[in-house]
Amino acid sequence: MKNDPRSHGLWERSATPAPVTGALAGDITADVAVIGAGFTGLSAALHLAEAGRGVAVLEAEEIGFGGSGRNVGLVNAGLWVMPDDVPATLGEDAGERLLTLLGAGPSAVFDLVQRHAMACEPERQGTLHCAVGEAGLAELEARARQWQARGAAVRLLDAAETAAKIGTSAYSGALLDLRAGTIQPLAYARGLARAALAAGAGLYTQSPVTAASDSNGLWTLQTPGGTVRAPKIILATNAYTSRIWPEIREELVRLPYFNLATKPLSDNLKRSILPERQGAWDTREILSSFRFDQAGRLVFGSVGALRGTGGPIHRQWGKRAMAKLFPQLEGVGFETEWYGQIGMTADSLPRFHRPAREVFGFSGYNGRGIAPGTVFGRALAQLALGEIEPDEMPLATSEIRPVRFRAAREAYYEIGAQLAHATGARF
């Protein structure tokens, strides 16, 4: 996209073609206007259109341009936050309601994929959260206990079981989450868009919203080519928020994350790594993730941006780290590379905002965008439809509070990842 091979890398090369869309031209009306064509906005649009409402989606770039089309593609349940910490922070009822919703998030994703026959490489063999050392194993033991107490299909693996599942003895254990899986994320976004269009939604790409005004109970959204008038707005721009309600961007610290993908590996090599095709990531603060795509490419990623000095540093680290985990891949290079931005909140919990009259949205997915984006988008549609009230949403409404020293924190993450990878952080 935008003539940048590092924006979406493998996912753009291997995704099914996007549905044909174009820029908004002229003035239209809708029951609900959606800003942003990522997982959240497209899920909301699909559910609204299926309910018979007129919905117009305005996307500044292309379908899945933001984090939805750049991420690893792990369809995980829950949050980064420990399960017991969620009700401790949000209150017992609200916290458990959120955990129940997000625990079932992967099922919502895979059900949509099946129902609409989306060609997005779905694999539902679970995911593996891999323990680094004793501290990592202790973290996963606690996480397993807390999820199992809620009836979740998770299991803690010992070192031998983990080695058999992954193909390396580098980890002291792993948490196998059978609720989860992997998809091709950009293809999933395009599948949601195609389903929303088929249900009757309007979808306009290359249509950035430049201004918003509220008059007589009706919002007017201005784009370079026309306007959308609607009584309600769903804001679904998250870490890629820019001109409209920019204070949401001020609340998020953007964490860069990159992915490198090999060429398709031989059958012998594929059998020796992740033989059951789970997606995996580890417990390090500067974590690593790895998974296969459907063609047998190993996708290997970590924190960092592929720009400036970060490009060569992270590439070299990727080769070293991959060969350390899987010596049989010594000398195997990377065919594609890409990176994006994760929107992080101060407590690693997402936010539900209502920044103006009949304007609402979620932000701050903290690296868990696929399943939460899908179910949060559905919840936003239900709110717009009047099926639920604001106090019945997955999260209580919160004020938008800018993060102090945000730019400095973002620079710290980007430079810190380079230093860690350049100095050979232990793997």
PDB file of N, CA, C and O in Angstrom, residues 233-265:
ATOM      1  N   ILE A 233     -22.171   8.190  15.056  1.00  0.00           N
ATOM      2  CA  ILE A 233     -20.832   7.924  14.515  1.00  0.00           C
ATOM      3  C   ILE A 233     -20.143   6.877  15.371  1.00  0.00           C
ATOM      4  O   ILE A 233     -20.141   6.964  16.605  1.00  0.00           O
ATOM      5  N   ILE A 234     -19.558   5.893  14.703  1.00  0.00           N
ATOM      6  CA  ILE A 234     -18.673   4.926  15.351  1.00  0.00           C
ATOM      7  C   ILE A 234     -17.250   5.273  14.961  1.00  0.00           C
ATOM      8  O   ILE A 234     -16.917   5.339  13.779  1.00  0.00           O
ATOM      9  N   LEU A 235     -16.441   5.522  15.969  1.00  0.00           N
ATOM     10  CA  LEU A 235     -15.043   5.918  15.763  1.00  0.00           C
ATOM     11  C   LEU A 235     -14.170   4.685  15.945  1.00  0.00           C
ATOM     12  O   LEU A 235     -14.081   4.130  17.043  1.00  0.00           O
ATOM     13  N   ALA A 236     -13.506   4.245  14.869  1.00  0.00           N
ATOM     14  CA  ALA A 236     -12.764   2.981  14.892  1.00  0.00           C
ATOM     15  C   ALA A 236     -11.382   3.153  14.274  1.00  0.00           C
ATOM     16  O   ALA A 236     -10.982   2.409  13.377  1.00  0.00           O
ATOM     17  N   THR A 237     -10.647   4.136  14.780  1.00  0.00           N
ATOM     18  CA  THR A 237      -9.326   4.436  14.204  1.00  0.00           C
ATOM     19  C   THR A 237      -8.165   4.078  15.121  1.00  0.00           C
ATOM     20  O   THR A 237      -7.030   3.995  14.678  1.00  0.00           O
ATOM     21  N   ASN A 238      -8.400   3.922  16.419  1.00  0.00           N
ATOM     22  CA  ASN A 238      -7.423   3.407  17.374  1.00  0.00           C
ATOM     23  C   ASN A 238      -6.061   4.099  17.245  1.00  0.00           C
ATOM     24  O   ASN A 238      -5.963   5.313  17.247  1.00  0.00           O
ATOM     25  N   ALA A 239      -4.979   3.325  17.102  1.00  0.00           N
ATOM     26  CA  ALA A 239      -3.624   3.895  17.098  1.00  0.00           C
ATOM     27  C   ALA A 239      -3.340   4.731  15.859  1.00  0.00           C
ATOM     28  O   ALA A 239      -2.346   5.470  15.822  1.00  0.00           O
ATOM     29  N   TYR A 240      -4.177   4.626  14.835  1.00  0.00           N
ATOM     30  CA  TYR A 240      -3.970   5.384  13.601  1.00  0.00           C
ATOM     31  C   TYR A 240      -4.907   6.596  13.523  1.00  0.00           C
ATOM     32  O   TYR A 240      -5.110   7.168  12.448  1.00  0.00           O
ATOM     33  N   THR A 241      -5.463   7.007  14.660  1.00  0.00           N
ATOM     34  CA  THR A 241      -6.278   8.213  14.726  1.00  0.00           C
ATOM     35  C   THR A 241      -5.429   9.430  14.337  1.00  0.00           C
ATOM     36  O   THR A 241      -4.274   9.540  14.736  1.00  0.00           O
ATOM     37  N   SER A 242      -6.023  10.343  13.561  1.00  0.00           N
ATOM     38  CA  SER A 242      -5.272  11.540  13.162  1.00  0.00           C
ATOM     39  C   SER A 242      -6.094  12.793  13.420  1.00  0.00           C
ATOM     40  O   SER A 242      -6.141  13.283  14.543  1.00  0.00           O
ATOM     41  N   ARG A 243      -6.800  13.308  12.420  1.00  0.00           N
ATOM     42  CA  ARG A 243      -7.394  14.636  12.546  1.00  0.00           C
ATOM     43  C   ARG A 243      -8.706  14.693  13.335  1.00  0.00           C
ATOM     44  O   ARG A 243      -9.004  15.696  13.967  1.00  0.00           O
ATOM     45  N   ILE A 244      -9.498  13.643  13.280  1.00  0.00           N
ATOM     46  CA  ILE A 244     -10.820  13.678  13.905  1.00  0.00           C
ATOM     47  C   ILE A 244     -10.735  13.067  15.294  1.00  0.00           C
ATOM     48  O   ILE A 244     -10.303  11.924  15.459  1.00  0.00           O
ATOM     49  N   TRP A 245     -11.131  13.826  16.300  1.00  0.00           N
ATOM     50  CA  TRP A 245     -10.983  13.466  17.700  1.00  0.00           C
ATOM     51  C   TRP A 245      -9.551  12.991  17.975  1.00  0.00           C
ATOM     52  O   TRP A 245      -9.308  11.874  18.458  1.00  0.00           O
ATOM     53  N   PRO A 246      -8.568  13.850  17.683  1.00  0.00           N
ATOM     54  CA  PRO A 246      -7.160  13.469  17.829  1.00  0.00           C
ATOM     55  C   PRO A 246      -6.751  13.197  19.270  1.00  0.00           C
ATOM     56  O   PRO A 246      -5.696  12.601  19.509  1.00  0.00           O
ATOM     57  N   GLU A 247      -7.576  13.613  20.231  1.00  0.00           N
ATOM     58  CA  GLU A 247      -7.229  13.352  21.621  1.00  0.00           C
ATOM     59  C   GLU A 247      -7.152  11.853  21.920  1.00  0.00           C
ATOM     60  O   GLU A 247      -6.467  11.436  22.859  1.00  0.00           O
ATOM     61  N   ILE A 248      -7.822  11.029  21.110  1.00  0.00           N
ATOM     62  CA  ILE A 248      -7.718   9.576  21.300  1.00  0.00           C
ATOM     63  C   ILE A 248      -6.294   9.112  21.036  1.00  0.00           C
ATOM     64  O   ILE A 248      -5.743   8.268  21.754  1.00  0.00           O
ATOM     65  N   ARG A 249      -5.670   9.671  20.021  1.00  0.00           N
ATOM     66  CA  ARG A 249      -4.266   9.345  19.736  1.00  0.00           C
ATOM     67  C   ARG A 249      -3.362   9.764  20.893  1.00  0.00           C
ATOM     68  O   ARG A 249      -2.388   9.063  21.217  1.00  0.00           O
ATOM     69  N   GLU A 250      -3.687  10.884  21.538  1.00  0.00           N
ATOM     70  CA  GLU A 250      -2.863  11.376  22.634  1.00  0.00           C
ATOM     71  C   GLU A 250      -2.907  10.453  23.846  1.00  0.00           C
ATOM     72  O   GLU A 250      -2.043  10.508  24.716  1.00  0.00           O
ATOM     73  N   GLU A 251      -3.915   9.604  23.914  1.00  0.00           N
ATOM     74  CA  GLU A 251      -4.074   8.687  25.035  1.00  0.00           C
ATOM     75  C   GLU A 251      -3.237   7.418  24.871  1.00  0.00           C
ATOM     76  O   GLU A 251      -3.024   6.677  25.832  1.00  0.00           O
ATOM     77  N   LEU A 252      -2.754   7.180  23.657  1.00  0.00           N
ATOM     78  CA  LEU A 252      -2.087   5.929  23.345  1.00  0.00           C
ATOM     79  C   LEU A 252      -0.592   6.129  23.114  1.00  0.00           C
ATOM     80  O   LEU A 252      -0.185   7.048  22.400  1.00  0.00           O
ATOM     81  N   VAL A 253       0.198   5.260  23.680  1.00  0.00           N
ATOM     82  CA  VAL A 253       1.618   5.177  23.347  1.00  0.00           C
ATOM     83  C   VAL A 253       1.748   4.129  22.245  1.00  0.00           C
ATOM     84  O   VAL A 253       1.326   2.991  22.418  1.00  0.00           O
ATOM     85  N   ARG A 254       2.305   4.531  21.122  1.00  0.00           N
ATOM     86  CA  ARG A 254       2.416   3.602  19.993  1.00  0.00           C
ATOM     87  C   ARG A 254       3.695   2.775  20.118  1.00  0.00           C
ATOM     88  O   ARG A 254       4.796   3.315  20.198  1.00  0.00           O
ATOM     89  N   LEU A 255       3.521   1.470  20.124  1.00  0.00           N
ATOM     90  CA  LEU A 255       4.620   0.525  20.223  1.00  0.00           C
ATOM     91  C   LEU A 255       4.838  -0.101  18.850  1.00  0.00           C
ATOM     92  O   LEU A 255       3.931  -0.735  18.316  1.00  0.00           O
ATOM     93  N   PRO A 256       6.022   0.065  18.244  1.00  0.00           N
ATOM     94  CA  PRO A 256       6.238  -0.525  16.917  1.00  0.00           C
ATOM     95  C   PRO A 256       6.469  -2.028  17.008  1.00  0.00           C
ATOM     96  O   PRO A 256       7.078  -2.517  17.969  1.00  0.00           O
ATOM     97  N   TYR A 257       5.996  -2.741  16.017  1.00  0.00           N
ATOM     98  CA  TYR A 257       6.193  -4.193  15.968  1.00  0.00           C
ATOM     99  C   TYR A 257       6.444  -4.593  14.516  1.00  0.00           C
ATOM    100  O   TYR A 257       5.748  -4.135  13.611  1.00  0.00           O
ATOM    101  N   PHE A 258       7.455  -5.441  14.314  1.00  0.00           N
ATOM    102  CA  PHE A 258       7.809  -5.837  12.946  1.00  0.00           C
ATOM    103  C   PHE A 258       7.673  -7.337  12.767  1.00  0.00           C
ATOM    104  O   PHE A 258       7.708  -8.118  13.728  1.00  0.00           O
ATOM    105  N   ASN A 259       7.514  -7.734  11.517  1.00  0.00           N
ATOM    106  CA  ASN A 259       7.469  -9.147  11.135  1.00  0.00           C
ATOM    107  C   ASN A 259       8.383  -9.385   9.947  1.00  0.00           C
ATOM    108  O   ASN A 259       8.487  -8.539   9.039  1.00  0.00           O
ATOM    109  N   LEU A 260       9.032 -10.529   9.954  1.00  0.00           N
ATOM    110  CA  LEU A 260       9.879 -10.992   8.862  1.00  0.00           C
ATOM    111  C   LEU A 260       9.383 -12.375   8.444  1.00  0.00           C
ATOM    112  O   LEU A 260       9.078 -13.209   9.300  1.00  0.00           O
ATOM    113  N   ALA A 261       9.284 -12.631   7.160  1.00  0.00           N
ATOM    114  CA  ALA A 261       8.764 -13.914   6.695  1.00  0.00           C
ATOM    115  C   ALA A 261       9.760 -14.581   5.755  1.00  0.00           C
ATOM    116  O   ALA A 261      10.295 -13.949   4.838  1.00  0.00           O
ATOM    117  N   THR A 262      10.005 -15.872   5.983  1.00  0.00           N
ATOM    118  CA  THR A 262      10.878 -16.654   5.115  1.00  0.00           C
ATOM    119  C   THR A 262      10.150 -16.980   3.812  1.00  0.00           C
ATOM    120  O   THR A 262       8.957 -16.747   3.670  1.00  0.00           O
ATOM    121  N   LYS A 263      10.871 -17.549   2.891  1.00  0.00           N
ATOM    122  CA  LYS A 263      10.213 -18.175   1.743  1.00  0.00           C
ATOM    123  C   LYS A 263       9.539 -19.456   2.232  1.00  0.00           C
ATOM    124  O   LYS A 263       9.815 -19.925   3.360  1.00  0.00           O
ATOM    125  N   PRO A 264       8.651 -20.070   1.442  1.00  0.00           N
ATOM    126  CA  PRO A 264       8.053 -21.335   1.873  1.00  0.00           C
ATOM    127  C   PRO A 264       9.130 -22.383   2.154  1.00  0.00           C
ATOM    128  O   PRO A 264      10.024 -22.608   1.334  1.00  0.00           O
ATOM    129  N   LEU A 265       9.043 -23.006   3.313  1.00  0.00           N
ATOM    130  CA  LEU A 265      10.042 -23.984   3.710  1.00  0.00           C
ATOM    131  C   LEU A 265       9.728 -25.357   3.119  1.00  0.00           C
ATOM    132  O   LEU A 265       8.589 -25.647   2.732  1.00  0.00           O
TER     133      LEU A 265
END
